[in-house]
């Protein structure tokens, strides 16, 4: 009797959550769909390395950084920090213009911690990019423990003038894992930062990583469940990949890290998508590194095969983002 009742409830949730954000063959709320709806145009993110560092590197919190972090501060595909911001932006923009000549752009401050500086320094860097032609917004990648009150005040003012996204690295809700990977902050710091940003009307994009050392599938699912109960507007789901000359590579060489298999990852992503509310924008579903620096998993280099497999699995299941999401 209970099984029949549970099945009925599940069916009612499924019918209530019919998918609303379809574009092409995608069964999840893509970043591309979101941008086209907002700007009625093709929009690209231009990744910039603005020369910041991180309190987890310079000794304020710790040294060495997060164990998975590359020497580029997770900005492996950002611009060349030896060039000024405008030169970085223009060189990447020119490459994109070969395919899309009438696009608009979002300046993406990606490498290291992009709010970790005095507010006057941030203002100079952000405003330089905002002043460029066809720039319609900024996306700023940072840590939840690196937004001081004066920085938040500036971000709030900036949010009234442009389209602003603040991308917060969380990686996991599990504090034991966070300590193992040397994150340098706990989950409470993340929750508090989300609340402060949302009180100022700023859109929040959360970064999480699947496959962190010691984490089970249930733990990874719990991370998605918990962050989706918060007032967030986007999520980036990364695959843990091992980069050469990182602390994580040393852990891997000591058999302390197990790399996820292709099929295992596809199944997990689809399970996670099914419980993410449809209005949360999916900014990323995998992660990759530079070919010459990647230790593994090597299958992550074939990004389009990963994304196509996710599409195929959702279709096989007749499933979609938010199909089984239930707001308590």
Coordinates of C-alpha atoms in Angstrom, one line a residue:
X1 CA 0.0 0.0 0.0
X2 CA 2.8 2.4 0.9
X3 CA 4.7 1.6 -2.3
X4 CA 1.5 2.4 -4.3
X5 CA 1.1 5.7 -2.4
X6 CA 4.8 6.7 -2.9
X7 CA 4.4 5.9 -6.6
X8 CA 1.4 8.2 -6.9
X9 CA 3.1 11.1 -5.1
X10 CA 6.2 10.7 -7.4
X11 CA 3.9 10.8 -10.4
X12 CA 2.2 13.9 -9.1
X13 CA 5.5 15.7 -8.6
X14 CA 6.6 14.6 -12.1
X15 CA 3.5 16.1 -13.7
X16 CA 3.8 19.3 -11.7
X17 CA 7.4 19.7 -12.8
X18 CA 6.9 19.5 -16.6
X19 CA 10.0 21.1 -18.2
X20 CA 9.7 24.8 -19.1
X21 CA 13.1 25.8 -20.4
X22 CA 13.6 23.7 -23.5
X23 CA 16.1 24.7 -26.1
X24 CA 17.3 22.4 -28.9
X25 CA 17.6 18.9 -27.5
X26 CA 18.5 20.0 -23.9
X27 CA 16.5 18.8 -21.0
X28 CA 18.0 21.2 -18.5
X29 CA 18.0 25.0 -18.1
X30 CA 21.1 25.9 -20.0
X31 CA 23.2 29.0 -19.6
X32 CA 22.9 29.5 -23.3
X33 CA 19.0 29.5 -23.1
X34 CA 19.2 31.9 -20.1
X35 CA 21.4 34.4 -22.0
X36 CA 19.3 34.3 -25.2
X37 CA 16.1 34.9 -23.2
X38 CA 17.6 37.9 -21.4
X39 CA 19.6 39.5 -24.2
X40 CA 17.9 38.2 -27.4
X41 CA 21.5 37.7 -28.7
X42 CA 24.4 35.3 -28.6
X43 CA 26.4 36.2 -25.5
X44 CA 29.9 34.9 -24.6
X45 CA 31.9 35.0 -21.4
X46 CA 35.4 36.3 -21.8
X47 CA 37.7 34.8 -19.2
X48 CA 40.1 37.2 -17.6
X49 CA 43.1 36.8 -15.3
X50 CA 43.2 40.1 -13.4
X51 CA 46.3 39.2 -11.4
X52 CA 44.7 38.5 -8.1
X53 CA 45.9 36.0 -5.5
X54 CA 44.0 34.1 -2.9
X55 CA 44.0 34.1 1.0
X56 CA 44.4 30.3 0.8
X57 CA 47.7 30.9 -1.0
X58 CA 49.3 34.0 0.4
X59 CA 49.1 32.9 4.0
X60 CA 46.2 34.9 5.3
X61 CA 44.2 31.7 5.7
X62 CA 46.6 29.0 4.5
X63 CA 49.4 28.4 1.9
X64 CA 49.4 26.0 -1.1
X65 CA 45.8 26.7 -2.0
X66 CA 43.1 24.0 -2.5
X67 CA 44.6 20.7 -3.2
X68 CA 43.1 20.5 -6.7
X69 CA 43.9 24.0 -7.7
X70 CA 46.3 24.5 -10.6
X71 CA 49.1 27.2 -10.7
X72 CA 46.6 29.3 -12.7
X73 CA 44.2 29.4 -9.8
X74 CA 41.5 27.5 -11.7
X75 CA 41.8 30.0 -14.5
X76 CA 43.5 27.6 -16.9
X77 CA 41.6 29.0 -19.9
X78 CA 41.6 32.6 -18.8
X79 CA 43.6 35.4 -20.5
X80 CA 47.4 35.9 -20.2
X81 CA 48.1 37.8 -16.9
X82 CA 51.1 39.4 -18.5
X83 CA 48.8 41.3 -20.8
X84 CA 46.6 44.2 -19.5
X85 CA 42.9 43.5 -19.1
X86 CA 41.8 45.2 -22.4
X87 CA 44.4 43.2 -24.4
X88 CA 43.3 40.0 -22.8
X89 CA 39.7 40.8 -23.5
X90 CA 40.3 41.8 -27.2
X91 CA 42.4 38.7 -28.0
X92 CA 39.7 36.4 -26.8
X93 CA 36.9 38.5 -28.3
X94 CA 38.6 38.3 -31.7
X95 CA 38.6 34.5 -31.7
X96 CA 34.9 34.4 -30.8
X97 CA 34.0 37.0 -33.5
X98 CA 35.1 34.5 -36.2
X99 CA 32.0 32.4 -35.4
X100 CA 29.6 35.1 -34.0
X101 CA 30.2 38.6 -35.5
X102 CA 27.3 40.3 -33.6
X103 CA 27.7 38.8 -30.2
X104 CA 27.6 40.5 -26.8
X105 CA 30.0 39.8 -23.9
X106 CA 30.3 39.2 -20.2
X107 CA 33.6 39.9 -18.6
X108 CA 34.5 36.8 -16.5
X109 CA 37.0 37.5 -13.7
X110 CA 37.9 33.8 -13.3
X111 CA 41.4 33.1 -12.0
X112 CA 42.1 33.0 -8.3
X113 CA 39.9 35.1 -5.9
X114 CA 38.5 38.1 -7.7
X115 CA 37.2 40.1 -4.7
X116 CA 40.4 39.7 -2.7
X117 CA 41.7 43.3 -2.9
X118 CA 40.9 46.8 -1.7
X119 CA 37.6 48.0 -3.2
X120 CA 39.4 50.8 -5.2
X121 CA 41.5 48.1 -6.9
X122 CA 38.4 46.1 -7.7
X123 CA 36.6 49.2 -9.0
X124 CA 39.5 50.0 -11.4
X125 CA 39.6 46.5 -12.9
X126 CA 35.8 45.9 -13.1
X127 CA 35.0 49.3 -14.6
X128 CA 37.8 48.9 -17.2
X129 CA 35.9 45.9 -18.6
X130 CA 32.5 47.4 -18.2
X131 CA 33.5 50.4 -20.3
X132 CA 34.3 48.2 -23.4
X133 CA 31.8 48.0 -26.3
X134 CA 29.2 45.3 -26.2
X135 CA 29.9 44.2 -22.6
X136 CA 26.6 43.6 -21.0
X137 CA 27.7 42.3 -17.6
X138 CA 30.3 40.8 -15.3
X139 CA 30.7 37.4 -13.7
X140 CA 33.0 37.5 -10.7
X141 CA 34.5 34.3 -9.3
X142 CA 35.4 34.4 -5.6
X143 CA 35.3 32.6 -2.2
X144 CA 32.5 33.0 0.4
X145 CA 35.0 34.3 3.0
X146 CA 36.3 37.1 0.7
X147 CA 33.5 39.6 0.4
X148 CA 34.1 42.4 2.9
X149 CA 31.4 44.9 3.8
X150 CA 32.8 47.7 1.6
X151 CA 33.2 45.2 -1.3
X152 CA 29.6 44.1 -0.9
X153 CA 28.5 47.7 -0.9
X154 CA 30.3 48.3 -4.2
X155 CA 28.9 45.0 -5.7
X156 CA 25.4 46.1 -4.7
X157 CA 25.9 49.4 -6.5
X158 CA 27.4 47.7 -9.5
X159 CA 24.3 45.4 -9.6
X160 CA 22.1 48.4 -10.3
X161 CA 24.1 49.4 -13.4
X162 CA 24.9 46.1 -15.1
X163 CA 24.1 42.4 -15.1
X164 CA 26.1 40.9 -12.3
X165 CA 26.8 37.3 -11.2
X166 CA 28.9 36.4 -8.2
X167 CA 30.3 32.9 -8.5
X168 CA 31.0 31.3 -5.1
X169 CA 33.3 28.3 -4.8
X170 CA 31.8 25.8 -2.3
X171 CA 32.8 22.4 -3.8
X172 CA 31.0 20.4 -1.0
X173 CA 28.7 20.8 1.9
X174 CA 30.8 18.3 3.9
X175 CA 33.2 20.1 6.2
X176 CA 35.4 17.0 6.6
X177 CA 36.0 16.9 2.9
X178 CA 36.6 20.7 2.9
X179 CA 39.4 20.3 5.5
X180 CA 40.9 17.4 3.4
X181 CA 41.1 19.5 0.3
X182 CA 42.3 22.6 2.2
X183 CA 39.4 24.8 1.4
X184 CA 40.0 27.1 4.4
X185 CA 36.3 27.8 5.1
X186 CA 33.3 25.8 6.3
X187 CA 29.8 25.4 5.0
X188 CA 28.4 28.1 7.4
X189 CA 30.6 30.7 5.8
X190 CA 29.1 29.8 2.4
X191 CA 25.5 30.0 3.7
X192 CA 26.2 33.4 5.3
X193 CA 27.7 34.8 2.1
X194 CA 24.8 33.6 0.0
X195 CA 22.4 35.3 2.4
X196 CA 24.3 38.6 2.3
X197 CA 24.5 38.7 -1.5
X198 CA 20.8 37.9 -1.9
X199 CA 19.9 40.6 0.6
X200 CA 21.5 42.9 -1.9
X201 CA 19.7 41.4 -4.9
X202 CA 22.9 39.9 -6.4
X203 CA 22.6 36.7 -8.4
X204 CA 24.6 33.8 -7.0
X205 CA 26.2 30.9 -8.9
X206 CA 27.5 28.0 -6.8
X207 CA 30.5 25.8 -7.8
X208 CA 30.5 22.2 -6.6
X209 CA 32.9 19.3 -7.5
X210 CA 31.9 15.7 -8.0
X211 CA 34.4 13.0 -7.2
X212 CA 36.2 14.6 -4.2
X213 CA 38.3 12.2 -2.1
X214 CA 36.3 10.0 0.1
X215 CA 32.9 11.2 -1.0
X216 CA 30.2 8.7 -1.8
X217 CA 27.4 9.2 -4.4
X218 CA 25.0 9.9 -1.5
X219 CA 27.3 12.7 -0.2
X220 CA 27.5 14.3 -3.7
X221 CA 23.7 14.1 -4.0
X222 CA 23.4 15.7 -0.5
X223 CA 25.5 18.6 -1.6
X224 CA 23.1 19.3 -4.5
X225 CA 20.0 18.9 -2.3
X226 CA 21.3 21.2 0.3
X227 CA 22.5 24.1 -1.9
X228 CA 19.3 24.0 -3.9
X229 CA 17.4 24.8 -0.8
X230 CA 19.2 28.1 -0.7
X231 CA 18.3 31.2 -2.7
X232 CA 20.7 30.6 -5.6
X233 CA 20.3 31.4 -9.3
X234 CA 22.9 29.2 -10.9
X235 CA 25.1 26.1 -10.4
X236 CA 28.3 24.9 -11.9
X237 CA 29.0 21.2 -11.5
X238 CA 32.6 20.2 -12.0
X239 CA 34.2 16.8 -12.4
X240 CA 37.3 16.4 -10.2
X241 CA 40.3 16.1 -12.5
X242 CA 43.9 15.8 -11.5
X243 CA 46.3 18.4 -12.7
X244 CA 50.1 17.9 -12.7
X245 CA 52.1 19.4 -9.9
X246 CA 49.2 19.9 -7.5
X247 CA 48.7 18.5 -4.0
X248 CA 45.8 16.4 -5.4
X249 CA 48.2 14.7 -7.7
X250 CA 50.3 13.6 -4.8
X251 CA 47.2 12.3 -3.1
X252 CA 46.3 10.4 -6.3
X253 CA 49.8 8.9 -6.5
X254 CA 49.3 7.6 -2.9
X255 CA 46.0 6.0 -4.0
X256 CA 44.0 8.4 -1.8
X257 CA 41.9 9.5 -4.7
X258 CA 39.7 7.4 -7.0
X259 CA 38.9 8.9 -10.4
X260 CA 35.2 8.7 -11.5
X261 CA 34.4 6.5 -14.5
X262 CA 32.6 8.0 -17.6
X263 CA 29.3 6.0 -17.1
X264 CA 29.4 6.6 -13.4
X265 CA 29.6 10.3 -13.9
X266 CA 26.9 10.5 -16.5
X267 CA 24.5 8.6 -14.2
X268 CA 25.4 10.9 -11.2
X269 CA 24.9 14.1 -13.2
X270 CA 21.5 13.0 -14.5
X271 CA 20.4 12.0 -10.9
X272 CA 21.5 15.5 -9.7
X273 CA 19.8 17.3 -12.5
X274 CA 16.5 15.5 -11.6
X275 CA 16.5 17.2 -8.2
X276 CA 17.7 20.7 -9.2
X277 CA 14.8 23.2 -9.4
X278 CA 14.1 24.2 -13.0
X279 CA 14.6 27.9 -12.4
X280 CA 18.3 27.4 -11.4
X281 CA 20.5 27.9 -14.4
X282 CA 23.0 25.2 -15.2
X283 CA 26.2 26.9 -16.1
X284 CA 28.4 23.8 -16.3
X285 CA 28.1 20.0 -16.1
X286 CA 31.7 18.9 -16.2
X287 CA 35.2 20.1 -15.8
X288 CA 38.4 19.9 -17.9
X289 CA 42.0 20.8 -17.8
X290 CA 44.7 21.6 -20.2
X291 CA 45.6 18.4 -22.2
X292 CA 49.3 18.7 -21.5
X293 CA 48.7 19.1 -17.7
X294 CA 45.9 16.6 -17.2
X295 CA 46.7 13.4 -15.2
X296 CA 43.1 12.1 -15.4
X297 CA 40.4 11.2 -16.0
X298 CA 41.5 11.5 -19.6
X299 CA 37.9 10.9 -20.9
X300 CA 37.1 14.4 -19.5
X301 CA 39.0 15.9 -22.5
X302 CA 36.2 14.8 -24.8
X303 CA 33.8 17.4 -23.4
X304 CA 31.2 17.1 -26.1
X305 CA 31.0 13.4 -25.7
X306 CA 30.3 13.9 -22.0
X307 CA 27.5 16.5 -22.7
X308 CA 26.0 14.3 -25.5
X309 CA 26.0 11.3 -23.2
X310 CA 24.1 13.4 -20.6
X311 CA 21.5 14.4 -23.2
X312 CA 21.2 10.8 -24.3
X313 CA 20.7 9.4 -20.8
X314 CA 18.1 12.0 -19.9
X315 CA 16.3 11.1 -23.1
X316 CA 16.5 7.4 -22.3
X317 CA 15.0 8.0 -18.9
X318 CA 12.4 10.4 -20.3
X319 CA 13.7 12.7 -17.7
X320 CA 14.7 16.4 -17.2
X321 CA 16.0 18.9 -14.7
X322 CA 13.7 19.2 -11.7
X323 CA 11.6 16.2 -12.6
X324 CA 11.8 15.0 -9.0
X325 CA 12.4 18.3 -7.2
X326 CA 10.1 18.8 -4.2
X327 CA 10.1 22.0 -2.3
X328 CA 9.4 21.3 1.3

